[in-house]
mmCIF file of C-alpha atoms and ligand atoms in Angstrom:
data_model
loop_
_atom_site.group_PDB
_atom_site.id
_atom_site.type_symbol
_atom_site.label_atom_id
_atom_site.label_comp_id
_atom_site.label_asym_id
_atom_site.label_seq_id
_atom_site.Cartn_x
_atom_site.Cartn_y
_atom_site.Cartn_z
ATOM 1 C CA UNK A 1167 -28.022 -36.983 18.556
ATOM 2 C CA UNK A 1168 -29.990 -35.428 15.756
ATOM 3 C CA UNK A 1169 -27.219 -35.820 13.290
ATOM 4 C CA UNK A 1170 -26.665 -39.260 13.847
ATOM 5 C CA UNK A 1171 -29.951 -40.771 12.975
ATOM 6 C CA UNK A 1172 -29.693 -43.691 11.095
ATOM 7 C CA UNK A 1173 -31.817 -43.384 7.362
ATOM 8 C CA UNK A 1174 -35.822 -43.437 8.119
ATOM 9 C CA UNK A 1175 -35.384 -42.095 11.401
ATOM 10 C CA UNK A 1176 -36.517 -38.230 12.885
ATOM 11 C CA UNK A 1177 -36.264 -35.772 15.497
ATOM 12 C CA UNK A 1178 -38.646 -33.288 15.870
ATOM 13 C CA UNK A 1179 -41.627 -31.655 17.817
ATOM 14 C CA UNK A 1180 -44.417 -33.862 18.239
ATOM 15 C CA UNK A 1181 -47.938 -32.730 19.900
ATOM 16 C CA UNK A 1182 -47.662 -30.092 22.270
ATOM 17 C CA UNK A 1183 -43.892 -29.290 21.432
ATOM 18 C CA UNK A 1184 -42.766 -32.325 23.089
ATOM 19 C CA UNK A 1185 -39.569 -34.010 21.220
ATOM 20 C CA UNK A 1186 -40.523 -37.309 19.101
ATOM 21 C CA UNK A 1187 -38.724 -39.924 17.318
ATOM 22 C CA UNK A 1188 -40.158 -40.597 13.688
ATOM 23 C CA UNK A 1189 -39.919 -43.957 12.133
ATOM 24 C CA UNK A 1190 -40.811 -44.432 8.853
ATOM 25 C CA UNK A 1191 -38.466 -47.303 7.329
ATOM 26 C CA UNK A 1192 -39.302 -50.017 4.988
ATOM 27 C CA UNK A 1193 -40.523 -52.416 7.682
ATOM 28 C CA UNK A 1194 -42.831 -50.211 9.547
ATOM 29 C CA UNK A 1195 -43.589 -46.719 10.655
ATOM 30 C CA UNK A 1196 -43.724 -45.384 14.031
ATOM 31 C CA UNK A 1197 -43.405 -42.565 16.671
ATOM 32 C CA UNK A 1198 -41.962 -42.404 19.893
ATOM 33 C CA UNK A 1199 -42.275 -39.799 22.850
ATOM 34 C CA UNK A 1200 -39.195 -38.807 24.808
ATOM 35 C CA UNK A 1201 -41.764 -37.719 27.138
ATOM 36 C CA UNK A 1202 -42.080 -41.505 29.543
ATOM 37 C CA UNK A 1203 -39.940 -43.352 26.653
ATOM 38 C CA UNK A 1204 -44.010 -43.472 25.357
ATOM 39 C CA UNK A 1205 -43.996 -45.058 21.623
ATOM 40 C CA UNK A 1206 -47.544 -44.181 20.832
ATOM 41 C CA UNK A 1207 -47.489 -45.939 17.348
ATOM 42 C CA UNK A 1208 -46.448 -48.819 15.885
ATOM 43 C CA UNK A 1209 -47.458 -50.371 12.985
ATOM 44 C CA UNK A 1210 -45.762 -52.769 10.437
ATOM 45 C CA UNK A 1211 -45.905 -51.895 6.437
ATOM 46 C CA UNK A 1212 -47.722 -54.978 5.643
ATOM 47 C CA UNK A 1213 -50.868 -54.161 7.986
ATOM 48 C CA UNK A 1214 -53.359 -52.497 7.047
ATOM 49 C CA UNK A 1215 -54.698 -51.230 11.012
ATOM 50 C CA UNK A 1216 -51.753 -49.820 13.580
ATOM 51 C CA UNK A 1217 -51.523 -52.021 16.524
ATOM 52 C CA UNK A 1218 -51.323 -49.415 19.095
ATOM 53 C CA UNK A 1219 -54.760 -47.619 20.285
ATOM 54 C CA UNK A 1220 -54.088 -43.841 21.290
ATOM 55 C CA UNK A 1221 -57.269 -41.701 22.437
ATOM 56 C CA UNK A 1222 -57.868 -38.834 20.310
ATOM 57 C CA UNK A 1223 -58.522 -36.900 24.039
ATOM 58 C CA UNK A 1224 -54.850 -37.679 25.197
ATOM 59 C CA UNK A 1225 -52.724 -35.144 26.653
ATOM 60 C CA UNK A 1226 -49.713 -34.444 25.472
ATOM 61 C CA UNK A 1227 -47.998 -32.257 28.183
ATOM 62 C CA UNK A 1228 -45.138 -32.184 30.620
ATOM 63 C CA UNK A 1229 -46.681 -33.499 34.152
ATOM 64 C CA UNK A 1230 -49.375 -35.497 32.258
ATOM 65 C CA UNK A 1231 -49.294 -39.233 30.879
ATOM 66 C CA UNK A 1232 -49.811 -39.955 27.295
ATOM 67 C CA UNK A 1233 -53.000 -42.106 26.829
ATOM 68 C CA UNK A 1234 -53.201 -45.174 24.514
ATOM 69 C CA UNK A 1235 -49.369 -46.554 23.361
ATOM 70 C CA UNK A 1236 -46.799 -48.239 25.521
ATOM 71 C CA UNK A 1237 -46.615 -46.010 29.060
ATOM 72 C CA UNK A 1238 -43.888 -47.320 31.004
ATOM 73 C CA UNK A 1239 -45.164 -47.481 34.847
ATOM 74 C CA UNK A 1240 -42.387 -47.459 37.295
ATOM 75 C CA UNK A 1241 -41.721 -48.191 40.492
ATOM 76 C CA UNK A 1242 -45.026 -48.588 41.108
ATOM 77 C CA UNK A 1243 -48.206 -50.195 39.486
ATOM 78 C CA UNK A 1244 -51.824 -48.330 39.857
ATOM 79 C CA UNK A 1245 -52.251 -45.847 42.393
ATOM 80 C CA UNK A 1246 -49.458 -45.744 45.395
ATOM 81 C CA UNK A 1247 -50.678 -47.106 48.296
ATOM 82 C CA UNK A 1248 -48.499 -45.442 50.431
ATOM 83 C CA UNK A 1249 -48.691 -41.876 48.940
ATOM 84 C CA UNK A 1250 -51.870 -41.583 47.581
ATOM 85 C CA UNK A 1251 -51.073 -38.023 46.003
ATOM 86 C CA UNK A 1252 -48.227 -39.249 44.177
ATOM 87 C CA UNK A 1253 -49.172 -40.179 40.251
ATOM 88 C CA UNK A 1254 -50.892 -43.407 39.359
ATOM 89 C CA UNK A 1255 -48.216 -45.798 37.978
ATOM 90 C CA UNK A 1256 -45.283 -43.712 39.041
ATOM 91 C CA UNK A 1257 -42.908 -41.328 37.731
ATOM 92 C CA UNK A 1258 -41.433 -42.075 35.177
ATOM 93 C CA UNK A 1259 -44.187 -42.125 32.231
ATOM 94 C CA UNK A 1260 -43.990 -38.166 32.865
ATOM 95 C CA UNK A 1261 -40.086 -37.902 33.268
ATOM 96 C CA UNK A 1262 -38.344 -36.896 30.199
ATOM 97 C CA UNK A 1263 -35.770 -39.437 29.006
ATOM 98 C CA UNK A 1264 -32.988 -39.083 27.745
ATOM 99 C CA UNK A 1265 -32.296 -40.718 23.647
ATOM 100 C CA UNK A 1266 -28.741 -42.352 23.795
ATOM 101 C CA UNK A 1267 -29.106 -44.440 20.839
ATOM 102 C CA UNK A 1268 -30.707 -45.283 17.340
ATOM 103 C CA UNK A 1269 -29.252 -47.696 15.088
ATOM 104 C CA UNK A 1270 -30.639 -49.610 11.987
ATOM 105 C CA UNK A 1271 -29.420 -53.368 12.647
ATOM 106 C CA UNK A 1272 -29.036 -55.907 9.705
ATOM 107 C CA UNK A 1273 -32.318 -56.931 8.888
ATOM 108 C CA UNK A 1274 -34.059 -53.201 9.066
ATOM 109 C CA UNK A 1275 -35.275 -53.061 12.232
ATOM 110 C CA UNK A 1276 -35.122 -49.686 14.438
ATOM 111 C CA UNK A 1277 -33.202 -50.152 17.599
ATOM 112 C CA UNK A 1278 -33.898 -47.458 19.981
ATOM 113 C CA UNK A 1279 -32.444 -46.928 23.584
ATOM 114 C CA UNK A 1280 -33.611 -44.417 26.113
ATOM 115 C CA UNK A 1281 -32.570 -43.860 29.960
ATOM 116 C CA UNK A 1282 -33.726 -42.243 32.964
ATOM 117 C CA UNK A 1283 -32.008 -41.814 36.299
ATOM 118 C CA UNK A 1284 -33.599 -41.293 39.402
ATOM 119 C CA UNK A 1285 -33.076 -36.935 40.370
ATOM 120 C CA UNK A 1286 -34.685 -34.331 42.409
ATOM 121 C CA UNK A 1287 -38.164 -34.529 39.753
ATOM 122 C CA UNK A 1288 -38.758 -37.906 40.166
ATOM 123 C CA UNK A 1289 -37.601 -37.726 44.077
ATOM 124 C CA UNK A 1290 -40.472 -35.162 44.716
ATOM 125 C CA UNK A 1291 -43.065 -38.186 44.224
ATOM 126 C CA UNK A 1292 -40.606 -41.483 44.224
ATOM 127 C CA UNK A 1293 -37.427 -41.369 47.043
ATOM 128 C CA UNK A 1294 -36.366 -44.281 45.273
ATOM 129 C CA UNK A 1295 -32.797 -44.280 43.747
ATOM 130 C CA UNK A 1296 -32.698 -46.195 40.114
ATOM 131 C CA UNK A 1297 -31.304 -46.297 37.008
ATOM 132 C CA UNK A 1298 -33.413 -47.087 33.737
ATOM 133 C CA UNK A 1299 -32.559 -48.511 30.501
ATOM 134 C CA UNK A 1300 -35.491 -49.016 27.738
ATOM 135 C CA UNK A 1301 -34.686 -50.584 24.585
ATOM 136 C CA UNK A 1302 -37.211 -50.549 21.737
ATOM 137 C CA UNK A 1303 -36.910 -52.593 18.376
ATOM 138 C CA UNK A 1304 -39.264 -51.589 15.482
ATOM 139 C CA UNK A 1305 -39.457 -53.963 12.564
ATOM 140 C CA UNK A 1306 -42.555 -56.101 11.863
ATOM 141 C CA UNK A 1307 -42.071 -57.202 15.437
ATOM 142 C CA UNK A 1308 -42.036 -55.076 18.168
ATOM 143 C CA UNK A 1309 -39.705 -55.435 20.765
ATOM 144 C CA UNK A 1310 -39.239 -53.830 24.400
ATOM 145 C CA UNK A 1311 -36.822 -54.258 27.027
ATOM 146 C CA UNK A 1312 -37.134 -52.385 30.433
ATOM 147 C CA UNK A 1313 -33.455 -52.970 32.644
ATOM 148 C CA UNK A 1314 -33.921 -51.476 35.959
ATOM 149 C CA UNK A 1315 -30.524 -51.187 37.820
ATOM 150 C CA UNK A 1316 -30.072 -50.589 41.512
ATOM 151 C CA UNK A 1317 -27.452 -47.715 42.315
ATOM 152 C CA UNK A 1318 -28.051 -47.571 46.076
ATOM 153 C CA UNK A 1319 -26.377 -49.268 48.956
ATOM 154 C CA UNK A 1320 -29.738 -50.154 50.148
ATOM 155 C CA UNK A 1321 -32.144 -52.781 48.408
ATOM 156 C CA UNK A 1322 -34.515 -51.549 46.099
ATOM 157 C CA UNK A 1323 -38.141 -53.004 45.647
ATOM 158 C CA UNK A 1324 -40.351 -51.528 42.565
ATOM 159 C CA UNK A 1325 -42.947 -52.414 40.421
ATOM 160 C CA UNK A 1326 -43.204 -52.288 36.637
ATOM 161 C CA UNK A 1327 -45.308 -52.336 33.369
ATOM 162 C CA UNK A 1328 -45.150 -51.913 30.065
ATOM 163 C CA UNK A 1329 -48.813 -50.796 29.848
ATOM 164 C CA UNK A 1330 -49.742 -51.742 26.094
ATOM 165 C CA UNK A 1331 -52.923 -50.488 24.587
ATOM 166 C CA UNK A 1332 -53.808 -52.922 21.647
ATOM 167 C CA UNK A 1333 -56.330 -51.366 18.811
ATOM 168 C CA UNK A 1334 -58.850 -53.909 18.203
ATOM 169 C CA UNK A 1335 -62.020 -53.769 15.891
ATOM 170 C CA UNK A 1336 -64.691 -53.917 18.806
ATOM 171 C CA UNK A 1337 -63.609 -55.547 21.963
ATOM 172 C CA UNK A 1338 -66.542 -57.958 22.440
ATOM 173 C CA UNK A 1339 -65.220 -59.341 19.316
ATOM 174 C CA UNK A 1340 -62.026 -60.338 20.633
ATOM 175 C CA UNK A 1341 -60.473 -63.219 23.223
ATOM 176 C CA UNK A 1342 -57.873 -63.516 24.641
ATOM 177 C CA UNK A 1343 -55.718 -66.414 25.808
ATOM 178 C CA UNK A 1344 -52.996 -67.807 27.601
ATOM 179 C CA UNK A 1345 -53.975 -67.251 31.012
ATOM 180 C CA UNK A 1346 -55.879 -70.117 31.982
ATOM 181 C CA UNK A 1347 -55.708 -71.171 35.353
ATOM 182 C CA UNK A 1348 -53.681 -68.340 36.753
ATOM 183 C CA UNK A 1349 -54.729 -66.234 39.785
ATOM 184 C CA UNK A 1350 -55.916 -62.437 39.557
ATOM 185 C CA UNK A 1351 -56.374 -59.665 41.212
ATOM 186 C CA UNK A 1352 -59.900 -58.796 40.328
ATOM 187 C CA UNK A 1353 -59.908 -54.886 40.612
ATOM 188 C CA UNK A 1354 -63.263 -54.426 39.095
ATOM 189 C CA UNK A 1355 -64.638 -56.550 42.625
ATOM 190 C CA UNK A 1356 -62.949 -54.828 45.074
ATOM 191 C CA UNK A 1357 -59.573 -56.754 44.451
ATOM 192 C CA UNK A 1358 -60.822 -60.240 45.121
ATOM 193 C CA UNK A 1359 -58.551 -63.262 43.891
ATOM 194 C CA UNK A 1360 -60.239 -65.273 41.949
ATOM 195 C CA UNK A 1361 -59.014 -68.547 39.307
ATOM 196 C CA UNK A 1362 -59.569 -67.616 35.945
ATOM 197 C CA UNK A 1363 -61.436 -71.022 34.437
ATOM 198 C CA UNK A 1364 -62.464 -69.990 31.454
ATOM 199 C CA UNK A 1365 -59.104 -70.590 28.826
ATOM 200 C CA UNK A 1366 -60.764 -68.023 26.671
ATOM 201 C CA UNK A 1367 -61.262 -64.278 27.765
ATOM 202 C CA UNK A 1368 -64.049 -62.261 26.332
ATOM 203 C CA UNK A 1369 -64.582 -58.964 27.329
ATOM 204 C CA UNK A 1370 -68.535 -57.912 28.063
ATOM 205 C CA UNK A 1371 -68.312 -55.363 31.167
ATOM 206 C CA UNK A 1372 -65.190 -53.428 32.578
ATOM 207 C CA UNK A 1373 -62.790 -55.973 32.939
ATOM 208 C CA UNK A 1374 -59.270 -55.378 35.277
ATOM 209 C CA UNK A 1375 -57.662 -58.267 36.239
ATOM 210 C CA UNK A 1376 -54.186 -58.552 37.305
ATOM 211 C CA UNK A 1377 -52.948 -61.808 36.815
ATOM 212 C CA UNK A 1378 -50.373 -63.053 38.814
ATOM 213 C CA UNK A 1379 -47.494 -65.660 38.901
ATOM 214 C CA UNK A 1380 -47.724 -65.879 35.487
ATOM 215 C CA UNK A 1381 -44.886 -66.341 32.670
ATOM 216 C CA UNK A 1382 -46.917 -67.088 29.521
ATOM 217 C CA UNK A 1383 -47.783 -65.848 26.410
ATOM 218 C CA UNK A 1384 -50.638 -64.713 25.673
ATOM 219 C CA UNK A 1385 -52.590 -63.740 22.536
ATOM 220 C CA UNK A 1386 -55.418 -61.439 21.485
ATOM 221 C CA UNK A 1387 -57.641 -62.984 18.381
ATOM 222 C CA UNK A 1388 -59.292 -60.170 16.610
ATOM 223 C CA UNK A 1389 -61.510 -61.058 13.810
ATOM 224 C CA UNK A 1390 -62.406 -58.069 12.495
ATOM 225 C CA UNK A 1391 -59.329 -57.183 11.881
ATOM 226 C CA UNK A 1392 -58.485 -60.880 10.717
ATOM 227 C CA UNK A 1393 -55.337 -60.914 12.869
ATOM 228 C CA UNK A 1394 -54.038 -61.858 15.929
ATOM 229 C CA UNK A 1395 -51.291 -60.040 18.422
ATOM 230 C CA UNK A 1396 -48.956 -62.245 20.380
ATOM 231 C CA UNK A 1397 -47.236 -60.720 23.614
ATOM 232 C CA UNK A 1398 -44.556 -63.166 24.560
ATOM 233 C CA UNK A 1399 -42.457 -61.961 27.593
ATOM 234 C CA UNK A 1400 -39.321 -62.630 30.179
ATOM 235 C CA UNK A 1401 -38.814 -61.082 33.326
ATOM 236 C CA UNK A 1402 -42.358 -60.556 33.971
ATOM 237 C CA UNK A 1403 -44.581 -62.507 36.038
ATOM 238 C CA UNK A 1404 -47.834 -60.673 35.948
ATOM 239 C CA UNK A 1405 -49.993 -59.230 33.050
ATOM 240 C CA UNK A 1406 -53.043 -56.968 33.161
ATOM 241 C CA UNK A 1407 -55.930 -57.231 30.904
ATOM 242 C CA UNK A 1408 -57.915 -54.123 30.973
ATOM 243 C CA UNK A 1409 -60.721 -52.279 29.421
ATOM 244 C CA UNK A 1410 -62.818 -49.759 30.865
ATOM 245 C CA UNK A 1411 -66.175 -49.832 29.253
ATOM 246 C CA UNK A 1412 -68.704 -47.167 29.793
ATOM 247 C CA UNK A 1413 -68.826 -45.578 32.864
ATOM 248 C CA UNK A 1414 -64.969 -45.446 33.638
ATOM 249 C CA UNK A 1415 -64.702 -44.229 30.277
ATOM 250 C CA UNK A 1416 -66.647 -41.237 31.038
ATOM 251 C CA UNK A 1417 -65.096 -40.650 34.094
ATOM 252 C CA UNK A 1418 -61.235 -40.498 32.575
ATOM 253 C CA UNK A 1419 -61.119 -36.949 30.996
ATOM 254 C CA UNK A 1420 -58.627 -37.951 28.978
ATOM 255 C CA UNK A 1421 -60.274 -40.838 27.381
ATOM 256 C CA UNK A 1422 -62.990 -40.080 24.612
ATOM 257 C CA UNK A 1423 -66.592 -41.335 26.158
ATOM 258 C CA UNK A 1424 -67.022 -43.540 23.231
ATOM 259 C CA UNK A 1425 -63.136 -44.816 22.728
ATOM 260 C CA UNK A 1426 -63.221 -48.263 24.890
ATOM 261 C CA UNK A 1427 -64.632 -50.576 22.100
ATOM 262 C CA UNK A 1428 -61.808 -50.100 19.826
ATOM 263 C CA UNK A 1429 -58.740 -50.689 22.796
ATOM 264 C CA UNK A 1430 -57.541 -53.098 24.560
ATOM 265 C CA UNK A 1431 -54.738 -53.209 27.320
ATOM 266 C CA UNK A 1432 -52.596 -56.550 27.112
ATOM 267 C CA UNK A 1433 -50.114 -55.544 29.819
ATOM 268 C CA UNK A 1434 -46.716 -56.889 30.585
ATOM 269 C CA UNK A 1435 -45.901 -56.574 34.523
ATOM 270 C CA UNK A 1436 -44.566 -57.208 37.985
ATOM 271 C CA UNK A 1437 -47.003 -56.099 40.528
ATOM 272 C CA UNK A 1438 -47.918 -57.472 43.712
ATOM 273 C CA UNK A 1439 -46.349 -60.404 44.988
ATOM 274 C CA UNK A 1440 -44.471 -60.421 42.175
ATOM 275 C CA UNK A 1441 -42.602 -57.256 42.865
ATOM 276 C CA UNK A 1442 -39.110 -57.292 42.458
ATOM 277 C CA UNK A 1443 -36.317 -56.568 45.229
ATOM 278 C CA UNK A 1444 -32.925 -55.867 43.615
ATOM 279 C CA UNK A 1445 -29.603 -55.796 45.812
ATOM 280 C CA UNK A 1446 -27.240 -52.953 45.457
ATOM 281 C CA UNK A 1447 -25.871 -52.744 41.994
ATOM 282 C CA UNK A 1448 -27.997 -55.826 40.990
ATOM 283 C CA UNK A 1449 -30.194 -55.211 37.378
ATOM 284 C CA UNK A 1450 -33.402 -56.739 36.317
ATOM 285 C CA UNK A 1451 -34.960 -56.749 32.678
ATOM 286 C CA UNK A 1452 -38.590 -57.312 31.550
ATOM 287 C CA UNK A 1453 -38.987 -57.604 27.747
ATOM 288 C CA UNK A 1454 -42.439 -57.874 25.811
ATOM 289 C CA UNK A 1455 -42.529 -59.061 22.388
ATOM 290 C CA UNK A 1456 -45.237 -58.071 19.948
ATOM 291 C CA UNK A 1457 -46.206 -60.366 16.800
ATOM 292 C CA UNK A 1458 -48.498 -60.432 14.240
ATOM 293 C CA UNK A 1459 -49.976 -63.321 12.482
HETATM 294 C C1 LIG B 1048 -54.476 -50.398 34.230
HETATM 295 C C2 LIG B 1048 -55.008 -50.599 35.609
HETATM 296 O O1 LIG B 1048 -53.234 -50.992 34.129
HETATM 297 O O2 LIG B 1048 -54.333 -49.001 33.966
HETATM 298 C C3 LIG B 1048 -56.335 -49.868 35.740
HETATM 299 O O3 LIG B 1048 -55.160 -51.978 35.877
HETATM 300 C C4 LIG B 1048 -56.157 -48.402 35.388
HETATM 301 O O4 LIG B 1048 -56.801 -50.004 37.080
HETATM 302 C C5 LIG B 1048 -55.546 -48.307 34.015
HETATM 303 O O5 LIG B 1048 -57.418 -47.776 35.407
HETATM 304 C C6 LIG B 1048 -55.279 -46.885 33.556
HETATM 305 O O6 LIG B 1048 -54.540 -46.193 34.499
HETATM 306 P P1 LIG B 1048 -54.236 -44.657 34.316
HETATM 307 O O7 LIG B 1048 -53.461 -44.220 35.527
HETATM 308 O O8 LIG B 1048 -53.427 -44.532 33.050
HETATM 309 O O9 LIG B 1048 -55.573 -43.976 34.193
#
């Protein structure tokens, strides 16, 4: 693969030995993890702030999730009800995927593509069978496309995210909107579904809301940084808005105590009720588009 890099584009040991893809082209620079398909960074040449928060206490190990970036969470969302020992949103953020592509298209942008089957690793915690295909386009947009195909004879049911931590200037700054109306999952009050009224979200205590039955886009307004993110998506009907605040900040180890005012997560998802069944050899995609005005 190394050979074939397109112009811009690099192979090499990131932090902690772990293999990483290098972008540095004339629309943007960026990394990317092999280690969960994790791009940790992302930021277009004409900005002056990256758009993707990572914690300066992250991991980076094999058996550990990155922290801050774009963790993909499959085939399930938060903890795993039914295994409770298994990791929080599934296997595949620790798997190691493999790289099958990079290619410069027309207009600059980096097209990466990334796949992970389902072996004995990801067995040990997930019995599911599956077959994943992650494309990620780097330009002055960002965007990702999870397929999830069904090799079994037997339906499959999973959820998904493509967990996004936003860097904003101080996140009781910010708001964020597109959601109005929509039912969440309110896990900050025991899970309670609630109606979210207010058209405008603004963040003043830990806030985790999964949002349900939802299409939209929605959009982060950060003055500070004088810009605002879009995340317009398909194949998704939920999205998570999350930030941790003080206490759960403490209580991550691999979150700095201080960290949570400059992240947000704007997360693209099916969870819930809105988690998808696929029929044998059937595929599904979820793609999240990132935009900056
Ligand atoms: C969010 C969840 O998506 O991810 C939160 O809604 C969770 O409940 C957060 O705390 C981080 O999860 P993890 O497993 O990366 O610590």
């Amino acid at each position: 693969m190394k050979s074939d890099l397109p112009a811009g584009v690099t192979l090499d040991e990131g932090r902690g030995g772990l293999p990483r893809l290098t972008v540095a082209t004339d629309l943007c620079t960026a990394e990317l993890y092999l280690h969960g398909a994790h791009l940790c960074h992302w930021q277009p040449r004409r900005h002056p702030h990256p758009v993707l928060w990572m914690s300066q206490a992250s991991l980076f190990e094999t058996g550990a999730p990155i922290r801050g970036g774009v963790p993909v969470c499959f085939p399930w969302f938060g903890p795993n009800a039914a295994g409770p020992a298994a990791p929080a949103h599934g296997v595949v953020r620790i798997a190691e995927w493999a790289l099958d592509r990079v290619e410069t298209e027309r207009d600059g942008t980096t097209a990466i593509v990334l796949s992970l089957a389902s072996d004995a690793g990801t067995r040990a915690a997930a019995p599911q069978d599956f077959s994943l295909a992650y494309a990620v386009r780097l330009g002055e947009a960002l965007s990702m496309a999870l397929t999830v195909t069904n090799p079994a004879g037997a339906p499959l049911t999973f959820e998904e995210a493509l967990h996004t931590y936003f860097t904003v200037s101080d996140v009781r700054q910010v708001s964020v909107e597109g959601l109005a109306g929509a039912t969440f999952v309110d896990k900050t009050d025991g899970g309670k579904r609630k109606t979210q009224d207010d058209p405008v979200i603004t963040i003043s205590s830990e806030t985790d809301r999964l949002y349900l039955n939802t299409a939209t886009t929605v959009t982060l307004t950060d003055p500070g940084f004088g810009r605002r993110i879009t995340v317009s998506k398909t194949g998704s009907l939920s999205s998570v808005v999350w930030n941790p605040w003080i206490a759960k900040s403490r209580a991550m180890p691999d979150f700095g105590d201080d960290e949570w005012p400059a992240m947000i997560c704007i997360e693209t998802v099916n969870a819930l009720d809105n988690a998808v069944t696929l029929r044998p050899g059937a595929s599904h995609t979820m793609t999240a588009a990132i935009s900056l005005s």
